[in-house]
Amino acid sequence: TLHRIVVDAVHAASNGRVGRGIIGLVTSRNEVTELLRLDSLIDLVIPRGGKGLVHHVRQNTRIPVLSHADGICHLFIDAEADGAKAISIAVDSKTDYPAACNATETVLLHEATVNTCAETVLRALRQANVTLK
């Protein structure tokens, strides 16, 4: 998991001076609420998640919060884009976890992609049950 990768990287980079147990993984809303009470120990909270989580964090702490309300994330596929990568990124960003704050709402295609990968990207999105407008 990403948590294990970060823990191992910090442990290795510190030559073992930073123990693996120092970095915790928050997995529930209750744990978030407990952390938000630690205003004498935490300087800033940057919630990563959906609108509900961000609202919960803002309403339940005195710690400064760097947050978003409703983001609009765009994916731009340039004329020089690798078609296979463009398809993979477009489909993943629209379907993996569409409720996430960084999920793509808009896919923008450079006009030159009409001659390269636009049709295959659009076809892959349709096959993944993405609504195109």
GROMACS .gro file of C-alpha atoms in nm:
model
  133
    1THR     CA    1   0.000   0.000   0.000
    2LEU     CA    2   0.100   0.364  -0.032
    3HIS     CA    3   0.123   0.387   0.348
    4ARG     CA    4   0.377   0.104   0.360
    5ILE     CA    5   0.581   0.261   0.077
    6VAL     CA    6   0.598   0.597   0.260
    7VAL     CA    7   0.686   0.431   0.592
    8ASP     CA    8   0.963   0.226   0.432
    9ALA     CA    9   1.099   0.527   0.240
   10VAL     CA   10   1.114   0.749   0.550
   11HIS     CA   11   1.272   0.470   0.752
   12ALA     CA   12   1.535   0.407   0.482
   13ALA     CA   13   1.606   0.777   0.417
   14SER     CA   14   1.665   0.836   0.786
   15ASN     CA   15   1.896   0.534   0.812
   16GLY     CA   16   1.656   0.384   1.064
   17ARG     CA   17   1.645   0.691   1.292
   18VAL     CA   18   1.274   0.738   1.217
   19GLY     CA   19   1.089   0.428   1.327
   20ARG     CA   20   0.826   0.265   1.109
   21GLY     CA   21   0.560   0.319   1.376
   22ILE     CA   22   0.590   0.699   1.367
   23ILE     CA   23   0.370   0.733   1.057
   24GLY     CA   24   0.012   0.629   1.115
   25LEU     CA   25  -0.263   0.538   0.874
   26VAL     CA   26  -0.605   0.692   0.932
   27THR     CA   27  -0.878   0.460   0.807
   28SER     CA   28  -1.203   0.584   0.958
   29ARG     CA   29  -1.398   0.905   1.018
   30ASN     CA   30  -1.369   0.841   1.395
   31GLU     CA   31  -0.989   0.839   1.371
   32VAL     CA   32  -1.001   1.164   1.174
   33THR     CA   33  -1.212   1.324   1.446
   34GLU     CA   34  -0.964   1.212   1.712
   35LEU     CA   35  -0.673   1.363   1.518
   36LEU     CA   36  -0.859   1.690   1.473
   37ARG     CA   37  -0.860   1.735   1.851
   38LEU     CA   38  -0.478   1.750   1.855
   39ASP     CA   39  -0.460   2.123   1.778
   40SER     CA   40  -0.159   2.170   2.007
   41LEU     CA   41   0.039   1.915   1.804
   42ILE     CA   42  -0.078   1.956   1.444
   43ASP     CA   43  -0.007   2.276   1.251
   44LEU     CA   44  -0.209   2.217   0.935
   45VAL     CA   45  -0.462   1.968   0.800
   46ILE     CA   46  -0.490   1.897   0.429
   47PRO     CA   47  -0.785   1.663   0.385
   48ARG     CA   48  -0.774   1.438   0.081
   49GLY     CA   49  -1.111   1.297  -0.003
   50GLY     CA   50  -1.462   1.378  -0.105
   51LYS     CA   51  -1.670   1.681  -0.023
   52GLY     CA   52  -1.818   1.512   0.286
   53LEU     CA   53  -1.478   1.449   0.440
   54VAL     CA   54  -1.360   1.803   0.370
   55HIS     CA   55  -1.675   1.946   0.530
   56HIS     CA   56  -1.633   1.714   0.832
   57VAL     CA   57  -1.273   1.828   0.882
   58ARG     CA   58  -1.361   2.198   0.855
   59GLN     CA   59  -1.645   2.165   1.108
   60ASN     CA   60  -1.453   1.961   1.366
   61THR     CA   61  -1.121   2.130   1.428
   62ARG     CA   62  -0.947   2.448   1.534
   63ILE     CA   63  -0.643   2.350   1.330
   64PRO     CA   64  -0.597   2.555   1.011
   65VAL     CA   65  -0.735   2.358   0.713
   66LEU     CA   66  -0.608   2.388   0.358
   67SER     CA   67  -0.896   2.252   0.158
   68HIS     CA   68  -1.101   2.265  -0.153
   69ALA     CA   69  -1.472   2.297  -0.195
   70ASP     CA   70  -1.563   2.161  -0.534
   71GLY     CA   71  -1.270   2.112  -0.761
   72ILE     CA   72  -1.296   2.094  -1.133
   73CYS     CA   73  -1.026   1.864  -1.262
   74HIS     CA   74  -0.944   1.864  -1.630
   75LEU     CA   75  -0.742   1.616  -1.829
   76PHE     CA   76  -0.582   1.768  -2.139
   77ILE     CA   77  -0.466   1.533  -2.411
   78ASP     CA   78  -0.205   1.712  -2.619
   79ALA     CA   79  -0.138   1.663  -2.989
   80GLU     CA   80   0.188   1.483  -2.905
   81ALA     CA   81   0.031   1.250  -2.646
   82ASP     CA   82   0.098   0.877  -2.658
   83GLY     CA   83  -0.240   0.730  -2.759
   84ALA     CA   84  -0.219   0.422  -2.535
   85LYS     CA   85  -0.123   0.630  -2.233
   86ALA     CA   86  -0.395   0.884  -2.311
   87ILE     CA   87  -0.659   0.608  -2.317
   88SER     CA   88  -0.533   0.453  -1.995
   89ILE     CA   89  -0.520   0.784  -1.809
   90ALA     CA   90  -0.855   0.906  -1.942
   91VAL     CA   91  -1.042   0.587  -1.852
   92ASP     CA   92  -0.875   0.554  -1.512
   93SER     CA   93  -0.933   0.918  -1.419
   94LYS     CA   94  -1.303   0.892  -1.506
   95THR     CA   95  -1.382   0.548  -1.366
   96ASP     CA   96  -1.144   0.440  -1.087
   97TYR     CA   97  -1.302   0.643  -0.807
   98PRO     CA   98  -1.524   0.913  -0.956
   99ALA     CA   99  -1.629   1.050  -0.615
  100ALA     CA  100  -1.270   1.148  -0.529
  101CYS     CA  101  -1.179   1.514  -0.517
  102ASN     CA  102  -0.923   1.467  -0.793
  103ALA     CA  103  -1.143   1.268  -1.031
  104THR     CA  104  -1.153   1.411  -1.381
  105GLU     CA  105  -1.470   1.594  -1.471
  106THR     CA  106  -1.360   1.719  -1.811
  107VAL     CA  107  -1.142   1.559  -2.077
  108LEU     CA  108  -1.008   1.817  -2.321
  109LEU     CA  109  -0.858   1.703  -2.650
  110HIS     CA  110  -0.620   1.912  -2.858
  111GLU     CA  111  -0.773   1.968  -3.202
  112ALA     CA  112  -0.484   1.781  -3.366
  113THR     CA  113  -0.586   1.462  -3.181
  114VAL     CA  114  -0.875   1.433  -3.428
  115ASN     CA  115  -0.615   1.288  -3.664
  116THR     CA  116  -0.444   1.068  -3.404
  117CYS     CA  117  -0.605   0.933  -3.087
  118ALA     CA  118  -0.929   1.122  -3.022
  119GLU     CA  119  -1.162   0.857  -3.161
  120THR     CA  120  -0.993   0.573  -2.971
  121VAL     CA  121  -0.999   0.773  -2.646
  122LEU     CA  122  -1.369   0.849  -2.689
  123ARG     CA  123  -1.447   0.489  -2.781
  124ALA     CA  124  -1.265   0.362  -2.470
  125LEU     CA  125  -1.455   0.607  -2.250
  126ARG     CA  126  -1.788   0.495  -2.398
  127GLN     CA  127  -1.695   0.130  -2.346
  128ALA     CA  128  -1.624   0.215  -1.980
  129ASN     CA  129  -1.980   0.359  -1.952
  130VAL     CA  130  -1.862   0.719  -1.926
  131THR     CA  131  -2.127   0.969  -2.038
  132LEU     CA  132  -1.992   1.197  -2.308
  133LYS     CA  133  -2.143   1.540  -2.367
   0.00000   0.00000   0.00000
